[in-house]
PDB file of C-alpha atoms in Angstrom:
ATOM      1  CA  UNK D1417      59.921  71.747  43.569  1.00 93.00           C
ATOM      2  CA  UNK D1418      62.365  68.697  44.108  1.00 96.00           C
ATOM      3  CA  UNK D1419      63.755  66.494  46.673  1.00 95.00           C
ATOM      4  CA  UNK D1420      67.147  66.440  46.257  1.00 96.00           C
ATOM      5  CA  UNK D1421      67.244  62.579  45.238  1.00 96.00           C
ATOM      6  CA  UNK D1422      69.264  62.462  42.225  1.00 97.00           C
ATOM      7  CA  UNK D1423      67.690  59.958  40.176  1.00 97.00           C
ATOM      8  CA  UNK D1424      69.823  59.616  37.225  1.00 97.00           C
ATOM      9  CA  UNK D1425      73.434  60.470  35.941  1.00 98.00           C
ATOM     10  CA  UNK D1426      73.061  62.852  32.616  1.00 98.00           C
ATOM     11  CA  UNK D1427      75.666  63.551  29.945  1.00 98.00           C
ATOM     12  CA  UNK D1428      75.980  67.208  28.049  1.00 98.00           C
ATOM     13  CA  UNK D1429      75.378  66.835  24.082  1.00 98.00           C
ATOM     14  CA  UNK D1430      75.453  70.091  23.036  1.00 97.00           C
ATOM     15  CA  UNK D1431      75.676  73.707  24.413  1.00 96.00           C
ATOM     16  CA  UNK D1432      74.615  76.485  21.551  1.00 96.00           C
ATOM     17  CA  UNK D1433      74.878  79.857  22.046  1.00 94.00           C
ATOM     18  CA  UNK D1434      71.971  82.007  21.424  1.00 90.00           C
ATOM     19  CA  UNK D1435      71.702  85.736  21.772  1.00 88.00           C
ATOM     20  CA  UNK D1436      73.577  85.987  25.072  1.00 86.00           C
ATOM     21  CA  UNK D1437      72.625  83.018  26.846  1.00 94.00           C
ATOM     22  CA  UNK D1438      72.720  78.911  26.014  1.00 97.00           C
ATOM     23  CA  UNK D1439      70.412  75.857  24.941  1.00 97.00           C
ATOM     24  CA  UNK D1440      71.677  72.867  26.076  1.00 97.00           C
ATOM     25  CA  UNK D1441      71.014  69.704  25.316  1.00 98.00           C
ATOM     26  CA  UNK D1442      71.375  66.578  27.720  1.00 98.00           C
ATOM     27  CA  UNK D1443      71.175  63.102  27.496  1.00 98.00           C
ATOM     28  CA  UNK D1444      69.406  61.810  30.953  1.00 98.00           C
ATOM     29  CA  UNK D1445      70.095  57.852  30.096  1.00 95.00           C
ATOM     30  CA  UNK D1446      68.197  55.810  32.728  1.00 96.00           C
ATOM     31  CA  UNK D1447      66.214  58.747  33.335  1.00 97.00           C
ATOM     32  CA  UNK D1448      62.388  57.987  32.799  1.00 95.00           C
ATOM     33  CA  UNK D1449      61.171  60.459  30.747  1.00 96.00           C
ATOM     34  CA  UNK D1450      57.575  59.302  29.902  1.00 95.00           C
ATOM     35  CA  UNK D1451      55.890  60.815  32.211  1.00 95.00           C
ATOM     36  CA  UNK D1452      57.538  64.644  31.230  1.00 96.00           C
ATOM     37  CA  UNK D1453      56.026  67.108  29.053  1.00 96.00           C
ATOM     38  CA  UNK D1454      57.067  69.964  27.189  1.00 97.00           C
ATOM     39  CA  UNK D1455      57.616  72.791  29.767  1.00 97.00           C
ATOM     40  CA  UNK D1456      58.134  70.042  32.807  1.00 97.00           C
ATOM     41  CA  UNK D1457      60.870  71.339  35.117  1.00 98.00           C
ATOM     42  CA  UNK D1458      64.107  69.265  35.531  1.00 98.00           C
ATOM     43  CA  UNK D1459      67.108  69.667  37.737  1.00 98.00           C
ATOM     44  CA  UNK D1460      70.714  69.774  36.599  1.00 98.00           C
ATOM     45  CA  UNK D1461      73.113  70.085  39.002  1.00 98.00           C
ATOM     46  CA  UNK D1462      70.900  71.714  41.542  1.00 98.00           C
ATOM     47  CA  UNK D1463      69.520  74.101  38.884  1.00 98.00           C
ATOM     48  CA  UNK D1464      65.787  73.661  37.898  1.00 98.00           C
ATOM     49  CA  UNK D1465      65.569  74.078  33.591  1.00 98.00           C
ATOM     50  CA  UNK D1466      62.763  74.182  31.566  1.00 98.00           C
ATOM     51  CA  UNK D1467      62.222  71.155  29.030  1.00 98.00           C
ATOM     52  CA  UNK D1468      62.096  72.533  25.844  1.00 98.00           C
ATOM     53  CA  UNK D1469      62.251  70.141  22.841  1.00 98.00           C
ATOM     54  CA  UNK D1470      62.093  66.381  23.973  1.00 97.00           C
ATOM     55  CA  UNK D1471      64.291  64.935  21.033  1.00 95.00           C
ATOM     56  CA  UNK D1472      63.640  61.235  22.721  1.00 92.00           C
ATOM     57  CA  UNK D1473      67.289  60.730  24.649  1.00 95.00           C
ATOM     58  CA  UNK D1474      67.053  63.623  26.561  1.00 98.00           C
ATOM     59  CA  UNK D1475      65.602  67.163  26.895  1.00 98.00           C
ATOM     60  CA  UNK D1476      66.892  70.452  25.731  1.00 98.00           C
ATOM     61  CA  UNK D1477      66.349  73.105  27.944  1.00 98.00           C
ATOM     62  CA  UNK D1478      67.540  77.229  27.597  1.00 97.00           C
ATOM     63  CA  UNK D1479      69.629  78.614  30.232  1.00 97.00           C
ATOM     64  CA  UNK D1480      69.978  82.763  30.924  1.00 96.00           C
ATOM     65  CA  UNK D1481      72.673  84.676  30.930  1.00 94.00           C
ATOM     66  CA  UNK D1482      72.411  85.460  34.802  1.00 94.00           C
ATOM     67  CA  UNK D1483      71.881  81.462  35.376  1.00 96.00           C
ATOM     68  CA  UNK D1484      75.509  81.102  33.572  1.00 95.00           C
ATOM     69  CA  UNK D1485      76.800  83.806  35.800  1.00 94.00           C
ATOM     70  CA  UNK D1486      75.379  82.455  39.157  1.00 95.00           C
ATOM     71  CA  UNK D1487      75.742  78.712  38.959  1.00 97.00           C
ATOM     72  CA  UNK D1488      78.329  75.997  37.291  1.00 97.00           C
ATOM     73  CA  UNK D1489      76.095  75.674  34.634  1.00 97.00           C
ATOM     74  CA  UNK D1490      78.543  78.417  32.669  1.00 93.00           C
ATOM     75  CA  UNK D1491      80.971  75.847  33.093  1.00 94.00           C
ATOM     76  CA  UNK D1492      80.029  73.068  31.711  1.00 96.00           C
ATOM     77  CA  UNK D1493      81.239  71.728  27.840  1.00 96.00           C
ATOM     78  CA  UNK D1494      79.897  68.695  25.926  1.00 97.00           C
ATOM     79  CA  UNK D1495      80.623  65.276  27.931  1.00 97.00           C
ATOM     80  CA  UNK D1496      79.785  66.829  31.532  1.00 98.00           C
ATOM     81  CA  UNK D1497      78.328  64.507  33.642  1.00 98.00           C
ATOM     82  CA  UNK D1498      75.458  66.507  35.579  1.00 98.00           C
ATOM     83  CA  UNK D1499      73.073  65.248  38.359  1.00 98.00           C
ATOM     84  CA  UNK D1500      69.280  64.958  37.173  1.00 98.00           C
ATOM     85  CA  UNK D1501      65.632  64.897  39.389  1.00 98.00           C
ATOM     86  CA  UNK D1502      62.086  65.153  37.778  1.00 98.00           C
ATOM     87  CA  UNK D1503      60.314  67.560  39.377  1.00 96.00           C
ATOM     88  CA  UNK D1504      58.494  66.226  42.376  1.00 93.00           C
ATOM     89  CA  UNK D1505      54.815  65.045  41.993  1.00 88.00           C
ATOM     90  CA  UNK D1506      51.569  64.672  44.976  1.00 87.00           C
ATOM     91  CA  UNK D1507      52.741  61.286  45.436  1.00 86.00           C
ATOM     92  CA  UNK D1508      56.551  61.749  45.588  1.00 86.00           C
ATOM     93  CA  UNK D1509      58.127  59.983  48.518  1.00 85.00           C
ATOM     94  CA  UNK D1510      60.043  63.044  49.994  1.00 86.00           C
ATOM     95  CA  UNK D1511      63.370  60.851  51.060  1.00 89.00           C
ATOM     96  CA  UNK D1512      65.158  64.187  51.248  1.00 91.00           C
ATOM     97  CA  UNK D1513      63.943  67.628  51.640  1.00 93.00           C
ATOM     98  CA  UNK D1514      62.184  70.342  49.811  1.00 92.00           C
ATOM     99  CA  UNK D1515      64.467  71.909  47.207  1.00 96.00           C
ATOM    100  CA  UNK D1516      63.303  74.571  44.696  1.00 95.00           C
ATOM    101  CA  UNK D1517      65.790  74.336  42.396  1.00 96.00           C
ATOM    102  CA  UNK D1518      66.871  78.021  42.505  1.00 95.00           C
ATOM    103  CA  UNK D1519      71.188  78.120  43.699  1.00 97.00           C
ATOM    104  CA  UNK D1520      71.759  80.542  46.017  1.00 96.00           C
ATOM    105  CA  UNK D1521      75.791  80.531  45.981  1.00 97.00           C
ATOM    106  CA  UNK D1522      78.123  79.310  44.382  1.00 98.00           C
ATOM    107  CA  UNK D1523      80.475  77.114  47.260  1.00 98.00           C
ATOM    108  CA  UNK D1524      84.214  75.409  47.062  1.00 98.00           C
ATOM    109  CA  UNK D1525      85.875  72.223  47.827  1.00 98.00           C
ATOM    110  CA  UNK D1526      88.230  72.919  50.604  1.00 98.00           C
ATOM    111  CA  UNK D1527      89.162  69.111  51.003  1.00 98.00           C
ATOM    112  CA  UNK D1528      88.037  65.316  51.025  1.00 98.00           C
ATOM    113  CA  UNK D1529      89.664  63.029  53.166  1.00 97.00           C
ATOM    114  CA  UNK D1530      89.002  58.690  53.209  1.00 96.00           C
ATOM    115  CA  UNK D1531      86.379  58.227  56.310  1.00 95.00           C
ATOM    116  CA  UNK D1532      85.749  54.417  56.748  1.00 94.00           C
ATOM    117  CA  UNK D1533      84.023  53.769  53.285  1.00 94.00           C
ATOM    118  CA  UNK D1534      82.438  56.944  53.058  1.00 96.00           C
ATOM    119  CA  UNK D1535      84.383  60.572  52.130  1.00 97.00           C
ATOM    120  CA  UNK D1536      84.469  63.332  54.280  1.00 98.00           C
ATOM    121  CA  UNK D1537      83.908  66.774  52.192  1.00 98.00           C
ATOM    122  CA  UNK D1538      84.665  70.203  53.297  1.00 98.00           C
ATOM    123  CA  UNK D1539      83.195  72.777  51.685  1.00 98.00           C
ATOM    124  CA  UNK D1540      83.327  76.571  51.352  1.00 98.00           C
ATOM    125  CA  UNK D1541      80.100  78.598  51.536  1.00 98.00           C
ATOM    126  CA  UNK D1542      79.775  82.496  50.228  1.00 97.00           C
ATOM    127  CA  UNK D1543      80.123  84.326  53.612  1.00 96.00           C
ATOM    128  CA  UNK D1544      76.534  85.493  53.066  1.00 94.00           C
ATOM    129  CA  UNK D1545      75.392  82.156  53.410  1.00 96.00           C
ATOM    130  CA  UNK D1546      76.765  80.648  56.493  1.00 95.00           C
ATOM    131  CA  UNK D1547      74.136  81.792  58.844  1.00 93.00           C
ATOM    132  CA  UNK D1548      71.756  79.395  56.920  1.00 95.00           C
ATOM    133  CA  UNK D1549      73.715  76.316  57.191  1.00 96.00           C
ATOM    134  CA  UNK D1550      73.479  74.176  60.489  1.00 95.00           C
ATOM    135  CA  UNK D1551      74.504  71.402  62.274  1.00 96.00           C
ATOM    136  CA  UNK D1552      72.618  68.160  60.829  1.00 96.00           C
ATOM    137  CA  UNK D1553      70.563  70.671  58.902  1.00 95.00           C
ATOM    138  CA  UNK D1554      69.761  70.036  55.235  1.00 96.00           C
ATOM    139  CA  UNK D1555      71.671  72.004  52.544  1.00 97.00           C
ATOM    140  CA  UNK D1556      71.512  71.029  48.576  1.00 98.00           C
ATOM    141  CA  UNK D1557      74.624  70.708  46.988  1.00 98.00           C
ATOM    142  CA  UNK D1558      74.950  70.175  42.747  1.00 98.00           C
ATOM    143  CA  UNK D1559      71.301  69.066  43.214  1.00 98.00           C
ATOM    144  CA  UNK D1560      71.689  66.929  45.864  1.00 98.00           C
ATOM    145  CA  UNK D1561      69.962  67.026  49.383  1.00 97.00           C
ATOM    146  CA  UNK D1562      72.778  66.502  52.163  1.00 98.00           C
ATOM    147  CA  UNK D1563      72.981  66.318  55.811  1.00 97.00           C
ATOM    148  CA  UNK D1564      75.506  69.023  57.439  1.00 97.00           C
ATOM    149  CA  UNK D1565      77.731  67.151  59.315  1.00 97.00           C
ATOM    150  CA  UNK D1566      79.432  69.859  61.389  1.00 97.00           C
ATOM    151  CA  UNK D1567      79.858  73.530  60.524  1.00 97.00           C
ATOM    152  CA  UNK D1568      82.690  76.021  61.292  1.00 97.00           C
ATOM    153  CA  UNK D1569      81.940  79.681  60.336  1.00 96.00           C
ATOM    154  CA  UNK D1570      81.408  78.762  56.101  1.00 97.00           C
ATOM    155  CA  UNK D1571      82.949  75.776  56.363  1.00 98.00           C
ATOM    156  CA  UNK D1572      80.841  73.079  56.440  1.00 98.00           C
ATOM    157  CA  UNK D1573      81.411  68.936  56.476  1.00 98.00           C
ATOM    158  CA  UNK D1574      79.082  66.405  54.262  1.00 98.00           C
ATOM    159  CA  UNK D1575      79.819  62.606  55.122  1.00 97.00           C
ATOM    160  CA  UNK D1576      79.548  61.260  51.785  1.00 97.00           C
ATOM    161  CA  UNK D1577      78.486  57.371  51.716  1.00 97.00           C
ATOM    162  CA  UNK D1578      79.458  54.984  48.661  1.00 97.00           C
ATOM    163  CA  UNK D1579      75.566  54.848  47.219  1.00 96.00           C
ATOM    164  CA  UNK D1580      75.290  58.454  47.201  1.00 96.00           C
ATOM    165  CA  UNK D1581      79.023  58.482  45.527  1.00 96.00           C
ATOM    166  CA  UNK D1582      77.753  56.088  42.919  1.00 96.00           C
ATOM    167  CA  UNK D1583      74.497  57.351  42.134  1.00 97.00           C
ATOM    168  CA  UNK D1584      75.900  61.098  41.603  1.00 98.00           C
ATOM    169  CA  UNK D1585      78.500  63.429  40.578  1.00 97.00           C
ATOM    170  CA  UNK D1586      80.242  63.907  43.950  1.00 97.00           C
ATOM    171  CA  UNK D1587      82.918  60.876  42.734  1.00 93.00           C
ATOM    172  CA  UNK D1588      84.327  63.933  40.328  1.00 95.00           C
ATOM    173  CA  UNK D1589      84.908  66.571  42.771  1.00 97.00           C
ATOM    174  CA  UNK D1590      88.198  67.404  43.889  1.00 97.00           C
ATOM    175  CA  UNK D1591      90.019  70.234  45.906  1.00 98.00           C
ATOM    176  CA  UNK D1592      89.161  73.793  44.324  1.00 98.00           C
ATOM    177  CA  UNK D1593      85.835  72.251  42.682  1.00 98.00           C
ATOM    178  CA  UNK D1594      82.806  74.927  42.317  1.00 98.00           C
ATOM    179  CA  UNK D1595      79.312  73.548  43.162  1.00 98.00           C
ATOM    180  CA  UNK D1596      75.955  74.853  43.564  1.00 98.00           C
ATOM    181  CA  UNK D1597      74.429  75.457  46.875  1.00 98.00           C
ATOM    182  CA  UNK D1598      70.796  76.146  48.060  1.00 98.00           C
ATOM    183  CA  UNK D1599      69.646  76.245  51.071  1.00 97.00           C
ATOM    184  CA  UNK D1600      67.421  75.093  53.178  1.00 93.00           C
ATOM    185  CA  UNK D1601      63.897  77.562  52.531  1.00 90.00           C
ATOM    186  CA  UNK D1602      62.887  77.293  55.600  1.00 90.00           C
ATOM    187  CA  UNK D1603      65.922  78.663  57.225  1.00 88.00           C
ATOM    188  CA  UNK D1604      65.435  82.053  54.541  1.00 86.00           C
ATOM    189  CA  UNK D1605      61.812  82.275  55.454  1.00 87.00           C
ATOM    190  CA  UNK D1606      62.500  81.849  59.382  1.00 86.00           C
ATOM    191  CA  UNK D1607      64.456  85.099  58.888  1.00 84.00           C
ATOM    192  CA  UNK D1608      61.901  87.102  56.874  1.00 82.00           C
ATOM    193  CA  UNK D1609      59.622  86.359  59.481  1.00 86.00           C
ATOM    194  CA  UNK D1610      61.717  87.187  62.390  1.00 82.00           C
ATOM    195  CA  UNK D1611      61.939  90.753  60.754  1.00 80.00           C
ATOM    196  CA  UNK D1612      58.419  91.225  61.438  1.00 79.00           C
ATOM    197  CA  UNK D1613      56.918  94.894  60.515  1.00 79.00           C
ATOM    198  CA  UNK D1614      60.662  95.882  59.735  1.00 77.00           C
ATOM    199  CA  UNK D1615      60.091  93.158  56.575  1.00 76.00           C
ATOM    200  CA  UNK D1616      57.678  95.780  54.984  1.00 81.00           C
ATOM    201  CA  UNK D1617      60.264  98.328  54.681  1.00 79.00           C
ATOM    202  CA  UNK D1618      62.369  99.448  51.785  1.00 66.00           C
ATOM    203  CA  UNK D1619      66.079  98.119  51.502  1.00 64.00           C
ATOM    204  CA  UNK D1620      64.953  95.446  54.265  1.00 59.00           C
ATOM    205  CA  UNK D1621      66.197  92.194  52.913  1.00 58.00           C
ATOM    206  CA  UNK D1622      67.590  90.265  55.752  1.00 57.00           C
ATOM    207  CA  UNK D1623      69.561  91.708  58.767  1.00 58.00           C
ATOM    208  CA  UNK D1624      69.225  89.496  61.655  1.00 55.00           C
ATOM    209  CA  UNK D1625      71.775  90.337  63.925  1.00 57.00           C
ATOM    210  CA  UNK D1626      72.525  89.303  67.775  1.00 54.00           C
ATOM    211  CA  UNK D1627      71.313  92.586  68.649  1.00 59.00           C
ATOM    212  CA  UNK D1628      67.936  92.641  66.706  1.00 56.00           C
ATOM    213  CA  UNK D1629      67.494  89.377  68.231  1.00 56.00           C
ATOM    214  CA  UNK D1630      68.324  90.733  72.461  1.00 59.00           C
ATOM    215  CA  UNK D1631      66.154  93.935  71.077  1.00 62.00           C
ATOM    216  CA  UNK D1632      62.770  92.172  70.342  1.00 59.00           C
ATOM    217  CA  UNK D1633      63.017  89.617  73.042  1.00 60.00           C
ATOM    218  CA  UNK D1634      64.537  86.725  71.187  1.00 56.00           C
ATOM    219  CA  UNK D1635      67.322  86.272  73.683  1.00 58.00           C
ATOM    220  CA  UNK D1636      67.495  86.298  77.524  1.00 59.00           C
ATOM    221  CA  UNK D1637      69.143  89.072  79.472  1.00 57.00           C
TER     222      UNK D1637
END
């Protein structure tokens, strides 16, 4: 699990192809690294990776075929800058909001637009994920955990202030950029339990609707 506090800027060494899927190799810089072991769990962009080899700069970690397919790790070439996090600890000051480090979607960059010293980002959400996003909810975006600022249908808007711009990829995204969603658990296990007995049934994997809702007494007449 992670918080969705970036705490370093990495770089991408190397990406090797192996058998159908990747090892890649990053450089995490400030990143303190003392304290991580061989098999540790680190986030990259959002995406939680396995340490592999700790070659003393930086980890190496091996990334599947489907994680490729399903996240903008399959993008990436040597010299990408990628947001890092250590996996969360007992003692972890939890300054954002649990994160497990698995994307859910892959979302878009509609715009960005100057607001004050901050920048106003809106982004694109798969259409399967918009019922999970929320007005001043929490969503995690390349990694990072985010306040929802307003929401329209997939659309949602992150107010973006000039630490958080520093500290992280976000000063590199740009119209038409991919990113990596997840969001918020609680939200996905608020529907599973909303399904009740219907949960234990074959080909049941979601399906709240208005009318499920009005049928078991969730809404008023």
């Amino acid at each position: 699990m992670f918080t969705g506090i970036v705490e370093a800027k990495g770089e991408i060494v190397s990406l090797t192809p192996k058998g159908g899927d990747v090892t890649l190799r990053i450089r995490t810089g400030v990143l303190d690294l003392s304290d991580v072991q061989l098999g540790d769990s680190i986030a990259v962009n959002g995406v939680c990776l396995t340490a592999v080899t700790l070659p003393g700069d930086g980890f190496t970690a091996d990334v599947s075929g489907e994680t490729l397919r399903l996240t903008t790790l399959g993008n990436l070439r040597a010299g990408s800058i990628v947001n890092l996090e250590k996996a969360l600890t007992p003692t972890t000051r939890l300054g954002g909001h649990l994160v497990s480090g698995h994307v859910d979607g892959l979302g878009e960059v509609v715009s960005m637009k100057p607001d004050a010293r901050s920048i106003r980002f809106d982004i694109r959400a798969p259409d399967e994920l918009a019922k999970y996003i929320a007005h001043k909810g929490s969503i995690t975006v390349d990694g990072i955990s985010l306040t929802v600022n307003s929401v329209e249908g997939a659309v949602f808007s992150l107010n973006i202030v000039p630490h958080t711009q520093k500290m992280t990829t976000i000063a590199e995204w740009q119209p038409g950029s991919k990113v990596n969603l997840e969001v918020d658990v609680i939200a996905r296990y608020l529907e599973r339990l909303l399904m009740g007995e219907r949960a234990a049934q074959s080909g049941q994997s979601g399906g709240i609707s208005m009318a499920f809702l009005a049928e078991n007494g969730y809404l008023k007449p």
